[in-house]
Coordinates of C-alpha atoms and ligand atoms in Angstrom, one line a residue:
X1 CA 136.9 60.3 115.0
X2 CA 136.5 59.1 111.7
X3 CA 137.1 61.1 108.7
X4 CA 133.9 62.1 107.5
X5 CA 132.7 63.0 111.1
X6 CA 136.0 65.3 111.5
X7 CA 135.3 66.9 108.0
X8 CA 132.1 68.0 109.4
X9 CA 132.6 68.6 113.1
X10 CA 136.3 69.2 113.9
X11 CA 137.5 72.5 114.9
X12 CA 133.9 74.0 114.7
X13 CA 131.8 75.1 117.8
X14 CA 128.4 76.5 117.8
X15 CA 128.7 80.4 118.1
X16 CA 128.7 80.9 121.8
X17 CA 126.7 84.1 121.9
X18 CA 123.8 82.7 119.5
X19 CA 124.2 79.1 119.2
X20 CA 124.5 79.4 115.4
X21 CA 125.7 76.0 114.1
X22 CA 127.6 77.4 111.3
X23 CA 130.7 79.3 112.1
X24 CA 129.9 83.1 111.7
X25 CA 131.7 85.2 109.2
X26 CA 133.8 87.6 111.5
X27 CA 134.3 90.2 108.8
X28 CA 136.2 92.7 111.0
X29 CA 139.9 93.9 110.9
X30 CA 140.4 94.7 114.6
X31 CA 138.8 93.9 118.1
X32 CA 137.8 96.1 120.9
X33 CA 139.9 95.5 124.1
X34 CA 139.3 95.9 127.7
X35 CA 142.6 97.4 128.4
X36 CA 145.9 97.9 126.6
X37 CA 147.3 94.6 127.9
X38 CA 144.0 92.7 127.9
X39 CA 141.8 91.3 124.9
X40 CA 139.9 88.0 124.2
X41 CA 142.8 86.3 122.3
X42 CA 142.1 88.7 119.1
X43 CA 143.8 91.9 118.5
X44 CA 144.1 92.5 114.9
X45 CA 142.7 90.3 112.0
X46 CA 146.1 90.0 110.3
X47 CA 147.2 87.8 113.4
X48 CA 144.0 86.0 113.9
X49 CA 140.4 85.6 113.1
X50 CA 137.6 83.2 114.6
X51 CA 136.3 82.1 111.3
X52 CA 139.9 81.4 110.2
X53 CA 140.9 79.6 113.4
X54 CA 138.1 77.3 113.1
X55 CA 139.0 76.3 109.5
X56 CA 142.7 76.1 110.8
X57 CA 141.7 73.6 113.3
X58 CA 139.7 71.8 110.9
X59 CA 142.3 71.1 108.1
X60 CA 144.8 70.2 110.9
X61 CA 142.4 67.5 112.2
X62 CA 141.9 66.1 108.8
X63 CA 145.8 65.9 108.3
X64 CA 146.2 64.1 111.9
X65 CA 148.1 67.2 112.7
X66 CA 148.2 69.5 115.6
X67 CA 148.6 73.0 114.1
X68 CA 147.0 74.6 111.0
X69 CA 147.9 77.8 109.3
X70 CA 145.9 79.2 106.3
X71 CA 147.0 81.6 103.6
X72 CA 145.6 83.7 101.0
X73 CA 146.8 81.1 98.2
X74 CA 148.6 77.7 97.9
X75 CA 151.6 79.7 96.6
X76 CA 151.4 82.0 99.8
X77 CA 151.8 78.6 101.9
X78 CA 154.6 77.3 99.9
X79 CA 156.3 80.9 100.3
X80 CA 156.0 80.8 103.7
X81 CA 157.8 77.6 104.0
X82 CA 160.8 78.7 101.8
X83 CA 160.8 81.9 104.0
X84 CA 162.4 79.9 106.8
X85 CA 165.4 79.1 104.7
X86 CA 168.7 81.3 104.6
X87 CA 170.9 82.2 101.7
X88 CA 173.1 79.3 101.0
X89 CA 170.5 76.8 101.9
X90 CA 169.9 74.1 99.7
X91 CA 166.6 72.2 98.7
X92 CA 165.8 68.8 97.0
X93 CA 162.9 68.5 95.3
X94 CA 161.4 66.7 92.3
X95 CA 161.4 67.3 88.3
X96 CA 157.7 67.0 88.1
X97 CA 156.3 69.9 89.9
X98 CA 153.3 72.3 89.9
X99 CA 154.5 75.2 87.5
X100 CA 153.8 77.8 89.9
X101 CA 156.0 76.0 92.4
X102 CA 158.9 75.6 90.0
X103 CA 158.4 79.5 89.1
X104 CA 158.5 80.4 92.7
X105 CA 161.5 78.1 93.5
X106 CA 163.7 79.2 90.4
X107 CA 162.6 83.0 89.8
X108 CA 162.2 84.0 93.3
X109 CA 164.2 81.8 95.7
X110 CA 167.1 81.3 93.5
X111 CA 167.7 84.9 93.4
X112 CA 167.6 85.0 97.4
X113 CA 170.7 82.7 97.1
X114 CA 168.6 79.2 97.8
X115 CA 169.9 76.3 95.7
X116 CA 167.5 73.7 94.3
X117 CA 168.3 70.4 93.0
X118 CA 165.3 69.0 90.6
X119 CA 165.7 65.5 90.7
X120 CA 163.7 62.1 89.5
X121 CA 162.2 60.9 92.8
X122 CA 160.6 57.8 91.6
X123 CA 163.2 56.1 93.6
X124 CA 163.8 57.6 97.1
X125 CA 167.4 56.6 96.8
X126 CA 168.1 59.0 94.1
X127 CA 168.4 61.6 96.9
X128 CA 171.2 60.5 98.3
X129 CA 174.0 62.0 96.0
X130 CA 172.3 65.5 96.3
X131 CA 172.5 65.7 100.1
X132 CA 174.9 68.3 101.4
X133 CA 175.7 69.7 104.7
X134 CA 173.5 72.5 103.6
X135 CA 170.6 70.6 102.7
X136 CA 167.6 72.1 104.7
X137 CA 164.4 70.8 103.0
X138 CA 162.9 68.0 100.9
X139 CA 160.1 69.2 99.0
X140 CA 157.6 66.6 97.6
X141 CA 154.7 66.4 95.4
X142 CA 152.7 63.4 95.2
X143 CA 150.8 62.3 92.9
X144 CA 152.5 64.9 90.9
X145 CA 151.1 67.4 88.5
X146 CA 150.6 66.6 85.8
X147 CA 152.5 63.2 85.1
X148 CA 150.7 61.3 88.2
X149 CA 154.2 60.1 89.3
X150 CA 154.1 58.7 92.9
X151 CA 156.9 59.4 95.5
X152 CA 157.4 57.0 98.6
X153 CA 157.1 59.6 101.1
X154 CA 158.1 57.2 104.2
X155 CA 161.1 55.9 102.3
X156 CA 162.3 59.7 101.6
X157 CA 161.8 60.6 105.3
X158 CA 163.8 57.5 106.3
X159 CA 166.7 58.7 104.1
X160 CA 167.0 62.3 105.2
X161 CA 165.8 62.1 108.8
X162 CA 169.3 61.4 109.9
X163 CA 170.7 64.4 108.2
X164 CA 168.3 66.8 109.8
X165 CA 166.5 67.7 106.8
X166 CA 162.9 68.7 106.9
X167 CA 160.3 67.0 104.7
X168 CA 157.4 69.1 103.1
X169 CA 154.7 67.5 101.0
X170 CA 152.2 69.3 98.7
X171 CA 149.4 67.1 99.5
X172 CA 147.0 69.2 97.1
X173 CA 146.4 66.3 94.5
X174 CA 145.4 63.4 97.0
X175 CA 143.6 65.7 99.7
X176 CA 143.9 64.6 103.3
X177 CA 141.0 62.1 102.4
X178 CA 143.5 60.0 100.4
X179 CA 146.9 60.7 102.0
X180 CA 148.1 62.1 105.4
X181 CA 152.0 62.8 104.9
X182 CA 152.3 63.7 108.7
X183 CA 151.5 60.2 109.5
X184 CA 154.3 59.1 107.3
X185 CA 157.0 61.1 108.9
X186 CA 156.7 64.4 107.1
X187 CA 157.1 67.6 109.0
X188 CA 154.9 69.9 106.8
X189 CA 151.8 69.2 104.8
X190 CA 151.0 72.1 102.3
X191 CA 147.6 72.1 100.6
X192 CA 146.4 74.5 97.7
X193 CA 143.0 75.0 99.5
X194 CA 141.7 76.2 96.3
X195 CA 141.5 72.7 94.8
X196 CA 139.9 69.6 96.8
X197 CA 139.5 71.2 100.0
X198 CA 137.4 74.1 98.9
X199 CA 136.0 71.8 96.2
X200 CA 133.7 74.3 94.3
X201 CA 136.0 76.5 92.4
X202 CA 135.2 79.8 94.3
X203 CA 138.1 80.4 96.6
X204 CA 141.8 80.8 96.2
X205 CA 143.5 79.6 99.6
X206 CA 146.4 77.8 101.1
X207 CA 147.1 75.8 104.0
X208 CA 150.2 74.3 105.9
X209 CA 149.7 71.8 108.8
X210 CA 152.4 70.8 111.1
X211 CA 153.1 68.8 114.5
X212 CA 156.1 70.7 115.8
X213 CA 155.1 73.4 117.9
X214 CA 158.3 75.6 117.3
X215 CA 157.8 75.0 113.4
X216 CA 154.2 76.5 113.9
X217 CA 155.4 79.4 115.8
X218 CA 157.9 80.0 113.2
X219 CA 155.4 79.7 110.3
X220 CA 152.8 81.8 112.3
X221 CA 155.4 84.4 112.6
X222 CA 155.8 84.5 108.9
X223 CA 152.1 84.5 108.3
X224 CA 151.8 87.5 110.5
X225 CA 154.7 89.3 109.6
X226 CA 154.5 88.9 105.7
X227 CA 150.7 88.9 105.8
X228 CA 149.4 86.6 103.1
X229 CA 146.2 85.8 105.2
X230 CA 142.9 84.7 103.8
X231 CA 139.7 86.7 104.6
X232 CA 136.7 85.4 106.9
X233 CA 134.5 85.1 103.9
X234 CA 136.9 83.0 102.2
X235 CA 137.3 80.9 105.5
X236 CA 133.5 80.3 105.7
X237 CA 133.3 79.1 102.1
X238 CA 135.9 76.4 102.8
X239 CA 134.6 75.3 106.0
X240 CA 131.3 74.8 104.3
X241 CA 133.2 73.1 101.3
X242 CA 135.1 70.6 103.6
X243 CA 131.8 69.5 105.1
X244 CA 131.3 67.4 101.9
X245 CA 135.1 66.5 101.4
X246 CA 134.7 62.9 102.0
X247 CA 131.6 62.6 99.9
X248 CA 133.0 64.4 97.1
X249 CA 136.3 62.3 97.2
X250 CA 134.3 59.1 96.9
X251 CA 132.8 60.3 93.7
X252 CA 135.9 61.6 92.4
X253 CA 137.6 58.3 92.8
X254 CA 134.9 56.3 91.3
X255 CA 134.3 58.6 88.3
X256 CA 138.3 58.8 88.0
X257 CA 138.8 55.1 87.8
X258 CA 135.9 54.7 85.2
X259 CA 137.5 57.6 83.1
X260 CA 140.9 56.2 83.3
X261 CA 140.0 52.7 82.4
X262 CA 137.6 54.1 79.5
X263 CA 140.7 56.1 78.1
X264 CA 142.9 53.2 78.5
X265 CA 140.8 51.1 76.2
X266 CA 140.0 53.7 73.7
X267 CA 141.9 53.1 70.1
X268 CA 142.7 56.9 69.7
X269 CA 144.2 57.1 73.2
X270 CA 147.7 56.9 73.5
X271 CA 149.3 56.9 77.1
X272 CA 147.2 57.2 80.1
X273 CA 148.8 58.6 83.4
X274 CA 146.8 57.5 86.4
X275 CA 148.3 55.7 89.7
X276 CA 145.6 53.4 90.1
X277 CA 146.7 51.2 87.1
X278 CA 148.7 48.0 88.2
X279 CA 151.4 48.6 85.8
X280 CA 151.9 52.5 86.9
X281 CA 155.6 52.4 87.8
X282 CA 154.9 53.2 91.5
X283 CA 151.5 51.5 91.9
X284 CA 152.6 49.5 94.9
X285 CA 153.7 52.9 96.9
X286 CA 150.4 54.6 95.9
X287 CA 148.4 51.5 97.2
X288 CA 150.5 51.7 100.5
X289 CA 150.2 55.6 101.2
X290 CA 147.0 56.5 99.5
X291 CA 143.5 54.9 100.3
X292 CA 142.3 55.3 96.7
X293 CA 143.7 56.9 93.3
X294 CA 141.6 60.1 93.0
X295 CA 140.2 61.7 90.0
X296 CA 143.3 63.1 88.3
X297 CA 144.5 61.8 84.8
X298 CA 146.7 62.8 82.3
X299 CA 146.8 61.2 78.9
X300 CA 148.1 61.7 75.2
X301 CA 146.7 60.8 71.9
X302 CA 147.8 58.1 69.9
X303 CA 148.1 60.6 66.9
X304 CA 150.2 62.6 69.0
X305 CA 150.2 66.3 68.1
X306 CA 149.5 69.6 69.5
X307 CA 146.7 70.1 66.8
X308 CA 145.1 66.7 67.6
X309 CA 145.0 67.4 71.3
X310 CA 143.5 71.0 70.7
X311 CA 140.9 69.5 68.7
X312 CA 139.7 67.5 71.5
X313 CA 140.1 70.1 74.3
X314 CA 138.0 72.4 72.2
X315 CA 135.3 70.0 71.5
X316 CA 134.5 68.8 75.1
X317 CA 131.1 69.9 76.3
X318 CA 130.6 68.6 79.7
X319 CA 134.4 69.1 80.6
X320 CA 135.2 72.7 80.6
X321 CA 138.5 74.1 79.4
X322 CA 140.1 75.8 82.5
X323 CA 143.1 75.6 84.9
X324 CA 142.8 74.3 88.3
X325 CA 141.3 70.9 89.7
X326 CA 139.4 69.4 92.5
X327 CA 136.2 71.3 92.0
X328 CA 132.8 69.4 91.5
X329 CA 132.8 70.2 87.9
X330 CA 134.9 68.4 85.4
X331 CA 137.9 70.2 83.8
X332 CA 140.3 69.6 81.0
X333 CA 143.4 71.5 80.8
X334 CA 146.5 71.6 78.5
X335 CA 149.5 71.8 80.8
X336 CA 152.0 73.0 78.4
X337 CA 150.2 76.1 77.5
X338 CA 148.1 76.6 80.8
X339 CA 149.1 75.5 84.1
X340 CA 152.8 74.6 83.2
X341 CA 153.5 77.3 80.9
X342 CA 156.1 79.0 83.3
X343 CA 158.7 75.8 82.8
X344 CA 160.8 76.5 79.9
X345 CA 159.9 74.1 77.0
X346 CA 163.3 72.4 77.0
X347 CA 163.2 71.6 80.7
X348 CA 159.6 70.6 80.4
X349 CA 160.1 68.3 77.3
X350 CA 163.1 66.6 79.2
X351 CA 161.1 65.7 82.3
X352 CA 158.3 63.9 80.2
X353 CA 155.7 66.8 79.9
X354 CA 155.1 66.8 76.1
X355 CA 153.3 69.7 74.2
X356 CA 150.5 67.5 73.3
X357 CA 149.8 66.1 77.1
X358 CA 146.1 66.4 78.3
X359 CA 145.1 66.6 82.0
X360 CA 141.7 66.0 83.4
X361 CA 140.2 66.9 86.7
X362 CA 137.4 64.4 86.8
X363 CA 134.5 65.9 88.6
X364 CA 131.6 64.5 90.6
X365 CA 128.9 64.6 87.5
X366 CA 127.0 61.3 86.6
X367 CA 129.8 59.3 84.9
X368 CA 127.6 58.3 81.9
X369 CA 127.7 62.0 81.0
X370 CA 131.3 62.2 81.3
X371 CA 132.2 59.0 79.2
X372 CA 129.5 60.2 76.5
X373 CA 131.4 63.5 76.4
X374 CA 134.8 62.1 76.0
X375 CA 133.4 59.8 73.3
X376 CA 131.7 62.5 71.1
X377 CA 135.0 64.6 71.5
X378 CA 137.5 61.6 70.5
X379 CA 135.3 61.0 67.6
X380 CA 136.4 64.5 66.2
X381 CA 140.1 63.7 66.4
X382 CA 142.2 61.8 64.2
Ligands
PLP1 C1 146.9 75.0 92.2 C2 148.2 74.1 92.8 C3 149.0 75.2 93.8 C4 149.1 76.6 94.1 O1 148.1 76.7 94.7 P1 147.1 78.2 94.4 O2 146.0 78.2 95.5 O3 146.8 78.2 93.1 O4 147.9 79.4 94.8 C5 150.4 74.3 94.4 N1 150.7 72.9 94.3 C6 149.8 72.3 93.4 C7 149.8 70.7 93.4 C8 148.5 72.9 92.8 O5 147.7 72.3 92.0

């Protein structure tokens, strides 16, 4: 099946009792059994729920994976992966990460005795000096948040596989429509379902997809033991959202390209970060591992001051000033004070995330209105 057909049909069956074409919301905490040792596959809803099960199958199919697991947030999904580690284990990851991932790694898991190496992964070979016998996990985020850096997933996998290191990819920015890390050799794909998969800014959810059955069982054990599972209503909303993922992504990519090009040609705009530009440092990698370049763009103003950036953000009318991304509506965000405020300033600046960087999540509105909005707000900056 091709992507759009899978988005609509994979994992979902008409309800066997009524024929309802839409997956029912099984709003129940428990299930009546015939006898103590006999049930219909469902015993207690922390362990399994039919609405959630269909969603898990659907997301797994979109990532060309065998097993999917949903969590109550993207961070819940990431947390489940890290719970597979033991004190003394080491993780290699990039120095341009979602702020919440950085916070979970440094504030929660460093305290639990896990060591993290935050390095520049623009070149896969940068990993080699950090590999030790204790390295267990390589955590990748590509394209990265917010600097839109691109990491060569297949090259990283090739480097670490012989050392028995698992590779997990946060695929939130690309969505399964643009990139499928399992096909490139990764062991685990993670999503903040909150973003493109949900797509309508009305649900917080996370997901993991894997091919290895033992790894799936280990993660399912964590999900059930630790309990960060999503509810059936949210599972329904995401199943519904995913049915238009391919249509939304097409428009996100179309609008993203137009906005990126518009910004790059604007005299008041400084640097524009978008992997679709020919001169993006890893454009060739992006072209190879992604189907298109998406609607996430970061930029600075030529008169690069926090004050000027603030003027722009306060004067946008169609773009809303808000955290998050991947919804149908266009958002503008100030990473330094919003999504990435949990990264210490010194660390942030060192990694190229300036105080004045602006991030856009380009939505699926009409492009003319998005460009006109940028035009009127840019008139107000110096
Ligand atoms: C939002 C986000 C997360 C965290 O997901 P939540 O659903 O907010 O918990 C992780 N990674 C990336 C890249 C994100 O954008």
